[in-house]
Each structure stands twice: as structure tokens, then as C-alpha cells.
GROMACS .gro file of C-alpha atoms in nm:
model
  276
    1UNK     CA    1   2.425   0.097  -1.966
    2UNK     CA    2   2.347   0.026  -2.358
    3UNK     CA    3   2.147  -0.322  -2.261
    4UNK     CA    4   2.000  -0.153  -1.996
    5UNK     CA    5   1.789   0.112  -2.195
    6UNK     CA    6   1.566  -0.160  -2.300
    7UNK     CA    7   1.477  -0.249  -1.961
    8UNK     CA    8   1.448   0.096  -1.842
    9UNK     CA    9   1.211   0.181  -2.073
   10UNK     CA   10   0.964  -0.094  -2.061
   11UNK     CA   11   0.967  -0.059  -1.645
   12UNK     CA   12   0.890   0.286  -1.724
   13UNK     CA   13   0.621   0.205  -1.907
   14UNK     CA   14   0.492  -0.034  -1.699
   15UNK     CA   15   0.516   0.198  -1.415
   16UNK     CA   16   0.265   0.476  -1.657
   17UNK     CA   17   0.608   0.689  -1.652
   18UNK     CA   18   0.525   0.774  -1.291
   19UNK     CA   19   0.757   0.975  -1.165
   20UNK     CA   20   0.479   1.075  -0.831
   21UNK     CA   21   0.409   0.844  -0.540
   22UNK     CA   22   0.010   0.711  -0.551
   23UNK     CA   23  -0.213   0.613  -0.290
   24UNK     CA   24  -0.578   0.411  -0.318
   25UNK     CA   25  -0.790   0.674  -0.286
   26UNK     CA   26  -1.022   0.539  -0.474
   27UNK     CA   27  -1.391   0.592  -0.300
   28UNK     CA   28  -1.639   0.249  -0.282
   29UNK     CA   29  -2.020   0.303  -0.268
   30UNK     CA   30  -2.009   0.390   0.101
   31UNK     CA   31  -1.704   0.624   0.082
   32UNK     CA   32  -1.347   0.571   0.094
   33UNK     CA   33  -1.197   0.210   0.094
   34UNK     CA   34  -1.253   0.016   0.429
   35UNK     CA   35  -1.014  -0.206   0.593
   36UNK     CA   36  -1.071  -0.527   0.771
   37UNK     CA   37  -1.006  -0.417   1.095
   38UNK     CA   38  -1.241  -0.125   1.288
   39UNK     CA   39  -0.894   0.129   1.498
   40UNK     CA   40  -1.006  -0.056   1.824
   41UNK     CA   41  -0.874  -0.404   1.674
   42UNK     CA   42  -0.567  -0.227   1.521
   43UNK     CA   43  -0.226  -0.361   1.688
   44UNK     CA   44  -0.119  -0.087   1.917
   45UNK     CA   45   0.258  -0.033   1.747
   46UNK     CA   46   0.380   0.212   1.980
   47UNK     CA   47   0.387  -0.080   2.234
   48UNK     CA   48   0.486  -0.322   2.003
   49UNK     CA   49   0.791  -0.117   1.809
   50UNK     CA   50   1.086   0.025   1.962
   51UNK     CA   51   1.127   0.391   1.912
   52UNK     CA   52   1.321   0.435   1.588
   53UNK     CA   53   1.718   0.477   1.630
   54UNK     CA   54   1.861   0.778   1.776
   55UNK     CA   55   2.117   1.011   1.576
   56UNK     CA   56   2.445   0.907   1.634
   57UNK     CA   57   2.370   0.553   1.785
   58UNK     CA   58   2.532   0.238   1.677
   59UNK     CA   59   2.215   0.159   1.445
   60UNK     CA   60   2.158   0.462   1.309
   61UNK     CA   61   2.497   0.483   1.194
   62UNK     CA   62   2.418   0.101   0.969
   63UNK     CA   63   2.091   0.267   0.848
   64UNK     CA   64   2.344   0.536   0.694
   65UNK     CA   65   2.570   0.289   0.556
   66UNK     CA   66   2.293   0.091   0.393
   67UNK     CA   67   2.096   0.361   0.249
   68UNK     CA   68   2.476   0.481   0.100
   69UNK     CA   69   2.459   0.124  -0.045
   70UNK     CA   70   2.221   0.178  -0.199
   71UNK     CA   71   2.314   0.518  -0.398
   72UNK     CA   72   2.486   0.236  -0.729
   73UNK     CA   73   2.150   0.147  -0.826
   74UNK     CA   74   2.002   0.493  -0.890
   75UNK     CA   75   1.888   0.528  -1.272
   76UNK     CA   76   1.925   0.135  -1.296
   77UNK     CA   77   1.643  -0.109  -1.367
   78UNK     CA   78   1.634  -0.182  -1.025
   79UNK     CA   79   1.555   0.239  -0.944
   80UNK     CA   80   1.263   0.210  -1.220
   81UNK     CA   81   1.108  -0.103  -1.060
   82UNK     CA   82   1.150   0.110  -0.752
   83UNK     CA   83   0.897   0.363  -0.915
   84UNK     CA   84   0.688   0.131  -1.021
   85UNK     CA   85   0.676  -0.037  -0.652
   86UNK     CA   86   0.576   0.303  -0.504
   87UNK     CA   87   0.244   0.326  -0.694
   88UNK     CA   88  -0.005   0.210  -0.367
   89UNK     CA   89  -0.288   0.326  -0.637
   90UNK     CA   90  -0.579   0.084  -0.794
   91UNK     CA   91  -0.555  -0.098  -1.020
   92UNK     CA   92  -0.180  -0.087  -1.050
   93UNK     CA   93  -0.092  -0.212  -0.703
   94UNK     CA   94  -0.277  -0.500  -0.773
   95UNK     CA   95  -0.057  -0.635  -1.032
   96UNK     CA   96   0.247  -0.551  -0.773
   97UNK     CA   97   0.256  -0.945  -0.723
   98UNK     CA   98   0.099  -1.103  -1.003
   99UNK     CA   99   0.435  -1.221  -1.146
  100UNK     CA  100   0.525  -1.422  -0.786
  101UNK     CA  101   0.158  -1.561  -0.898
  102UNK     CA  102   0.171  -1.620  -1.225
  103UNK     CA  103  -0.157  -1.512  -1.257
  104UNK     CA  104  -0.352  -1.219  -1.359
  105UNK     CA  105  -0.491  -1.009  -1.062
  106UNK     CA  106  -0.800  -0.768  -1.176
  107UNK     CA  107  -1.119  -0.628  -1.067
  108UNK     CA  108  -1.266  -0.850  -1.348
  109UNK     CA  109  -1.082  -1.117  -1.317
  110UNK     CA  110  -1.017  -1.188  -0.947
  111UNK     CA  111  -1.250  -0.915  -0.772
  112UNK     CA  112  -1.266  -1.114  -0.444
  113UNK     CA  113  -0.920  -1.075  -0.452
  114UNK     CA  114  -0.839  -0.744  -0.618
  115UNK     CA  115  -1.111  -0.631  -0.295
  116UNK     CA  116  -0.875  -0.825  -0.066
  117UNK     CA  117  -0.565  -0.640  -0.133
  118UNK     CA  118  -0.767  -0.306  -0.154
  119UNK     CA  119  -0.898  -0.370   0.182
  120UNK     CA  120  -0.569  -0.503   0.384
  121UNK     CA  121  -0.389  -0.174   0.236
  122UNK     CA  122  -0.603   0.022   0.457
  123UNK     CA  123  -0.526  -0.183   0.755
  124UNK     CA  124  -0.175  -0.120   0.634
  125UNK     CA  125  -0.184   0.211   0.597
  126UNK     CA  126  -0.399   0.246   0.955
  127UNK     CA  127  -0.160   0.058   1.158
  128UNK     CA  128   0.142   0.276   1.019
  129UNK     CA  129  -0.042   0.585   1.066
  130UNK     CA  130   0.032   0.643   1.490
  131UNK     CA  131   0.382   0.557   1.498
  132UNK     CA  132   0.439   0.764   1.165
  133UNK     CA  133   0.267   1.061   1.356
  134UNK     CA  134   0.421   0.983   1.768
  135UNK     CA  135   0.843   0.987   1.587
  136UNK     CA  136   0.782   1.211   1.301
  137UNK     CA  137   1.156   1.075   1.176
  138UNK     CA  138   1.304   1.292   0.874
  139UNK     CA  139   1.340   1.031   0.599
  140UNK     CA  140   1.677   0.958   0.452
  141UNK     CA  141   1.684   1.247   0.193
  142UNK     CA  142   1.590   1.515   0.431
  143UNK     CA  143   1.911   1.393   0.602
  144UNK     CA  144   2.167   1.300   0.309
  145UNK     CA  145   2.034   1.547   0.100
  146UNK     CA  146   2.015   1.319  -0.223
  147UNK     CA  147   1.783   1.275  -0.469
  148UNK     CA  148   1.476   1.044  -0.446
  149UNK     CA  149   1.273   0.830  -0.742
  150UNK     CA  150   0.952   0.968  -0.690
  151UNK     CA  151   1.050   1.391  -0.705
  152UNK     CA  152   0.710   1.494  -0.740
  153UNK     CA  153   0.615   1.367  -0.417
  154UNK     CA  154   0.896   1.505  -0.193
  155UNK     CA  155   0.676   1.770  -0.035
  156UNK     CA  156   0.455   1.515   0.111
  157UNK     CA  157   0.717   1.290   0.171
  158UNK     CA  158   0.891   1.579   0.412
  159UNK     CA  159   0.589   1.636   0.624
  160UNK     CA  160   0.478   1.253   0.688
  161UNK     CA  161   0.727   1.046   0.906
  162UNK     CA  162   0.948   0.814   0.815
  163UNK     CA  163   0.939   0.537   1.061
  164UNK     CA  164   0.796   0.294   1.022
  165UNK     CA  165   0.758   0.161   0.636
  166UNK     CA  166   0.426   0.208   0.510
  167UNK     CA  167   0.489   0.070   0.157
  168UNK     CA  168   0.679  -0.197   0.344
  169UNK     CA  169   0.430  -0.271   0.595
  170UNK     CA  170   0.117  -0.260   0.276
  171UNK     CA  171   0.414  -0.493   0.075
  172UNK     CA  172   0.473  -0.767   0.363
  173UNK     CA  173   0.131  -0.775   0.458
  174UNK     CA  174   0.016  -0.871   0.095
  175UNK     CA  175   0.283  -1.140   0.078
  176UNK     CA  176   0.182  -1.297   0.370
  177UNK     CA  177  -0.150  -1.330   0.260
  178UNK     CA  178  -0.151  -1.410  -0.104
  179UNK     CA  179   0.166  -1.687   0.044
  180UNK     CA  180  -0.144  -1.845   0.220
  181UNK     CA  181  -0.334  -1.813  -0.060
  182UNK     CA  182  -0.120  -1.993  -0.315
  183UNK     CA  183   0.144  -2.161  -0.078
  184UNK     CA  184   0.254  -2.340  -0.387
  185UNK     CA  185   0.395  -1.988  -0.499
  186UNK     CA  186   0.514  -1.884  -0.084
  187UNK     CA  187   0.885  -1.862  -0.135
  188UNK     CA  188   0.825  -1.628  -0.496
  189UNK     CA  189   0.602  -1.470  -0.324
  190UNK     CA  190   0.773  -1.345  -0.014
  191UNK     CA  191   1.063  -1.290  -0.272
  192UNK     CA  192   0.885  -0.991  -0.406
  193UNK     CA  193   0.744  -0.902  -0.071
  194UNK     CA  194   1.109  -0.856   0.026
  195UNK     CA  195   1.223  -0.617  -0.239
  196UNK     CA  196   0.897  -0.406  -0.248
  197UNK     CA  197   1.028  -0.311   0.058
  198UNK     CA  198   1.355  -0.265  -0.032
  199UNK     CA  199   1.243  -0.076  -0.331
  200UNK     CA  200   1.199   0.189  -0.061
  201UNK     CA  201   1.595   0.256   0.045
  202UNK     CA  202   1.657   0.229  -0.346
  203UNK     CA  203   1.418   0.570  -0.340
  204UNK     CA  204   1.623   0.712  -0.090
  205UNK     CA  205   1.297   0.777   0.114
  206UNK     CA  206   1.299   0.501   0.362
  207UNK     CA  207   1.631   0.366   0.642
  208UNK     CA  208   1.658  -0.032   0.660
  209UNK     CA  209   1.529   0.043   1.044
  210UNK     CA  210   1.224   0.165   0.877
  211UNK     CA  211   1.164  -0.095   0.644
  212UNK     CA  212   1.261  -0.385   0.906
  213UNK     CA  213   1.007  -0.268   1.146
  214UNK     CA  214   0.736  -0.230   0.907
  215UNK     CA  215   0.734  -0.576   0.834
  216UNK     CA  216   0.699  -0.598   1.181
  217UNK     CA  217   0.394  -0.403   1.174
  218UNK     CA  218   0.226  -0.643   0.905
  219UNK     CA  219   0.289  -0.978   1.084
  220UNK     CA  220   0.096  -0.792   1.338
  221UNK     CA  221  -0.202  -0.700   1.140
  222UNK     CA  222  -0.192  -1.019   0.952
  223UNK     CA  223  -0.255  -1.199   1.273
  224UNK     CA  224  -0.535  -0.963   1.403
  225UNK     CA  225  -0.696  -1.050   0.997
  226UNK     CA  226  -0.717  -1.390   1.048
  227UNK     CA  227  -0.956  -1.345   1.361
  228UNK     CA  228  -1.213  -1.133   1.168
  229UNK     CA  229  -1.459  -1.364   0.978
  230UNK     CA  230  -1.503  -1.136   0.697
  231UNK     CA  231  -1.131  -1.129   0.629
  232UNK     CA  232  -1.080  -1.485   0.577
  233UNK     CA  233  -1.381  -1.556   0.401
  234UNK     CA  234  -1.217  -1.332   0.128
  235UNK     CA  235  -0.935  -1.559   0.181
  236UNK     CA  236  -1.132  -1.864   0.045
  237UNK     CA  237  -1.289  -1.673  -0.214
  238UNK     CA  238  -0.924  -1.525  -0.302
  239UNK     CA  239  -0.769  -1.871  -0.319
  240UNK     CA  240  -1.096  -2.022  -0.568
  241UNK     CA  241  -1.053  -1.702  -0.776
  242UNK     CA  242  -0.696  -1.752  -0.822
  243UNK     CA  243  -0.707  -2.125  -0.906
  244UNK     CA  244  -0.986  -2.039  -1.167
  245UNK     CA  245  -0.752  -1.783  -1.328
  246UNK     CA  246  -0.476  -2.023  -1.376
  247UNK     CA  247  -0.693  -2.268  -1.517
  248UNK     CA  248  -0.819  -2.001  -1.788
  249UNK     CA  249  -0.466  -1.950  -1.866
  250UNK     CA  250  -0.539  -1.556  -1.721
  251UNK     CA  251  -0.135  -1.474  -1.723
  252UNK     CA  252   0.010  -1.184  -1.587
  253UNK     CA  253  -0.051  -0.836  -1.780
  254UNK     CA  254   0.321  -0.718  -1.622
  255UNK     CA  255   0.672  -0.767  -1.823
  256UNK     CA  256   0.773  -1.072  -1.562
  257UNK     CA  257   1.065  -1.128  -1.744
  258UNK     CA  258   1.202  -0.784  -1.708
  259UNK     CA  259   1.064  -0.771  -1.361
  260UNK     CA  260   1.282  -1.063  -1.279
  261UNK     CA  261   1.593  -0.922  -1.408
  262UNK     CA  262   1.545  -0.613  -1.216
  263UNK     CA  263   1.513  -0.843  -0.897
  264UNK     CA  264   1.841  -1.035  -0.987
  265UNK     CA  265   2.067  -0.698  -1.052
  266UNK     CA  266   2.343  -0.771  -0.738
  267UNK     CA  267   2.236  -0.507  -0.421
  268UNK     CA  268   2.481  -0.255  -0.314
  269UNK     CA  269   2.696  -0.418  -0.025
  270UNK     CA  270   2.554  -0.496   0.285
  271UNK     CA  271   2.770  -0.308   0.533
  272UNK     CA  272   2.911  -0.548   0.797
  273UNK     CA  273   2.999  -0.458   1.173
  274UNK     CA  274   3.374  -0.444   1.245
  275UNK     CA  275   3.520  -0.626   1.448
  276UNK     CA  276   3.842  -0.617   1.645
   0.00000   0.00000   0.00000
């Protein structure tokens, strides 16, 4: 752990030495942050998910093994990247996938953009918000009764439900967007969009069931985006933005390197099924 101290401390920095989960909350001039999509629009995900796995089924039992998998990488630069993924606030989510991007994503910079993201986190966050409410599933560390990476935040963590992924949906959505936006970039890209929600078994707050199905949930509202006019004009806009950016030489303002060494540490072992 003596070359990792350097790389735990600069994620910790990066991540403001949060040690408490943040949402956008952040109001606009007419209130509150907006998404794309008005609730009628929304994808109904009780139709479209399967109710989450029952205690003592066959797939619950692998969401236990995985999340147990997971336990190695506590206190490694992989757990403080974790942190640092489960910061939903502005402007710091912004920057969650500048390094996939090479290029700098701010309100100043890239506001058509930094709007975009701001936006298609509510839609996120909306989508999530009936299936969270309909299963109500304890999350992993009401049930293993280990510690998380965000302690601060338990309380709230114990009274909103588990399944599915709402980081994971907000993280997946994101990457399937900006991978339109700079396809050059896709496979980086979805990469990150990958491990932010991973990042959430590595807290010990989500099951892989969780995080599986909230990627789910953002193909869905990804596709319901690209019928709304509003939503993919900020997709041009996005993609001029980001090409005017690289051409300034606007870099990221994130430790990529150290980012990118967190991303490479080896995951726990995927459990595999037996066999006879």
C-alpha cells in the first residue's frame, strides 16, 4: 500500500474529500433542474424491469457473491474513485467523463453541454424514482452489514430503495449520449460508463442486479431523448461545443492519469456458476 498513498490522496482530493453522497440540486431560473422528458413520456419501468431477485433465489445468491467480491478493493484507489463517482452534484459530475473525452466539460466552457448532462440526470433520476419506491429493496449493507464509502449518507441511503441503480442508470445514460456525441471517443467512453456503475458495488450500496438493470433503465430513456426535439438539438450544440474545446486545447481539469490507474486495478473475481 506505500505506492498507493499517492494515488489515494490525489483521488481524494479530486473527489473535495467527500466522504457524503451529492445530488444536483442546484435550482435554474424557473426552479429546480428540468429534464428532457415531461413523467407522461417517462418509460414505464415497472413494465419494462423484472421485479428485483427474491431472497434466497439462484440470483440473489450471485448478487451476494459479487458484492463479497468486491469487499478487496475497499480503501484502494479504486474505493476513492468510488467516492468520487458518487458525487451526482454540479459542477463535479460534469467532469465524471471528461477524461473518456479528453476534453474539458464546464459551464463556461461547454454550457450546451454541461446543460445537457444536467438535464438527462433528471430524466435519470425520474425514471429510477417508481421502481425505487414499488420494491423498496434493502441495499447490500443493510443486508451484509459492512461498511459503505460514502458513511455520511447511510441514513438516506436506508430509507430510499435499492433497485434499480440510480447512479448507474444517470452513469449509462451519459455514456450513451456523449458516445454519440464524440463516437471517435465511444469505446473510452462506455469504458467509464461501465465502472461508474460499478463504482456502486465497490460502495457496498448497490447488488450487480441493481446496477445491470439500471442500465437497462437508461437505454430506455435514451431512446425516448432522441424523439424530443429539444433534446437533440442540445445534441448538435453538445457535439460543436466539444469539437471547439479540443481545438482550444481545453484539456481535462481531472488527474486522468490517476483516474486510469484506478480503472486498471484487477476487480475482485467474478463468481462463476458451478457446474456438475
Amino acid at each position: 500500500m506505500g505506492n498507493m498513498a499517492p494515488m489515494l490522496l490525489c483521488l481524494a482530493l479530486m473527489a473535495g474529500c467527500a466522504t457524503v453522497e451529492k445530488y444536483d440540486t442546484a435550482p435554474t431560473a424557473q426552479g429546480r433542474t428540468q429534464g428532457y422528458l415531461p413523467s407522461k413520456q417517462l418509460p414505464d419501468m415497472i413494465a419494462l424491469l423484472p421485479p428485483p431477485p427474491a431472497t434466497g433465489s439462484t440470483a440473489f445468491a450471485l448478487d451476494q457473491e459479487t458484492s463479497h467480491a468486491s469487499f478487496p478493493l475497499r480503501d484502494s484507489a479504486r474505493w476513492a474513485l468510488a467516492i468520487q463517482d458518487a458525487d451526482l452534484s454540479f459542477p463535479a459530475a460534469a467532469e465524471s467523463f471528461s477524461c473518456a473525452l479528453n476534453a474539458r466539460i464546464t459551464e463556461q466552457d461547454t454550457p450546451r453541454l454541461f446543460r445537457l448532462l444536467r438535464r438527462t440526470l433528471a430524466d435519470a433520476g425520474n425514471a429510477v424514482s417508481r421502481p425505487k419506491d414499488t420494491y423498496k429493496r434493502p441495499r447490500p449493507f443493510m443486508v451484509n452489514g459492512e461498511r459503505i464509502c460514502t458513511p455520511d449518507y447511510e441514513q438516506r441511503l436506508r430509507t430510499s430503495g435499492s433497485y434499480p441503480s440510480g447512479h448507474t442508470t444517470a452513469g449509462w445514460t451519459w455514456a450513451l449520449i456523449l458516445s454519440e456525441i464524440a463516437p471517435e471517443q465511444a469505446d473510452a467512453i462506455l469504458v467509464r460508463g461501465r465502472a461508474y456503475g460499478q463504482s456502486r458495488i465497490v460502495c457496498n450500496v448497490h447488488w450487480q442486479s441493481d446496477v445491470n438493470e439500471g442500465r437497462t433503465v437508461a437505454a430506455a430513456v435514451v431512446a425516448r431523448l432522441h424523439a424530443d426535439p429539444a433534446f437533440r438539438a442540445d445534441v448538435e450544440a453538445a457535439r460543436t461545443e466539444l469539437a471547439a474545446a479540443r481545438a482550444k486545447g481545453l484539456l481535462p481539469v481531472r488527474d486522468c492519469r490517476t483516474e486510469a490507474e484506478a480503472l486498471a486495478l484487477p476487480p475482485a473475481a467474478a463468481p462463476q456458476p458451478s457446474g456438475n
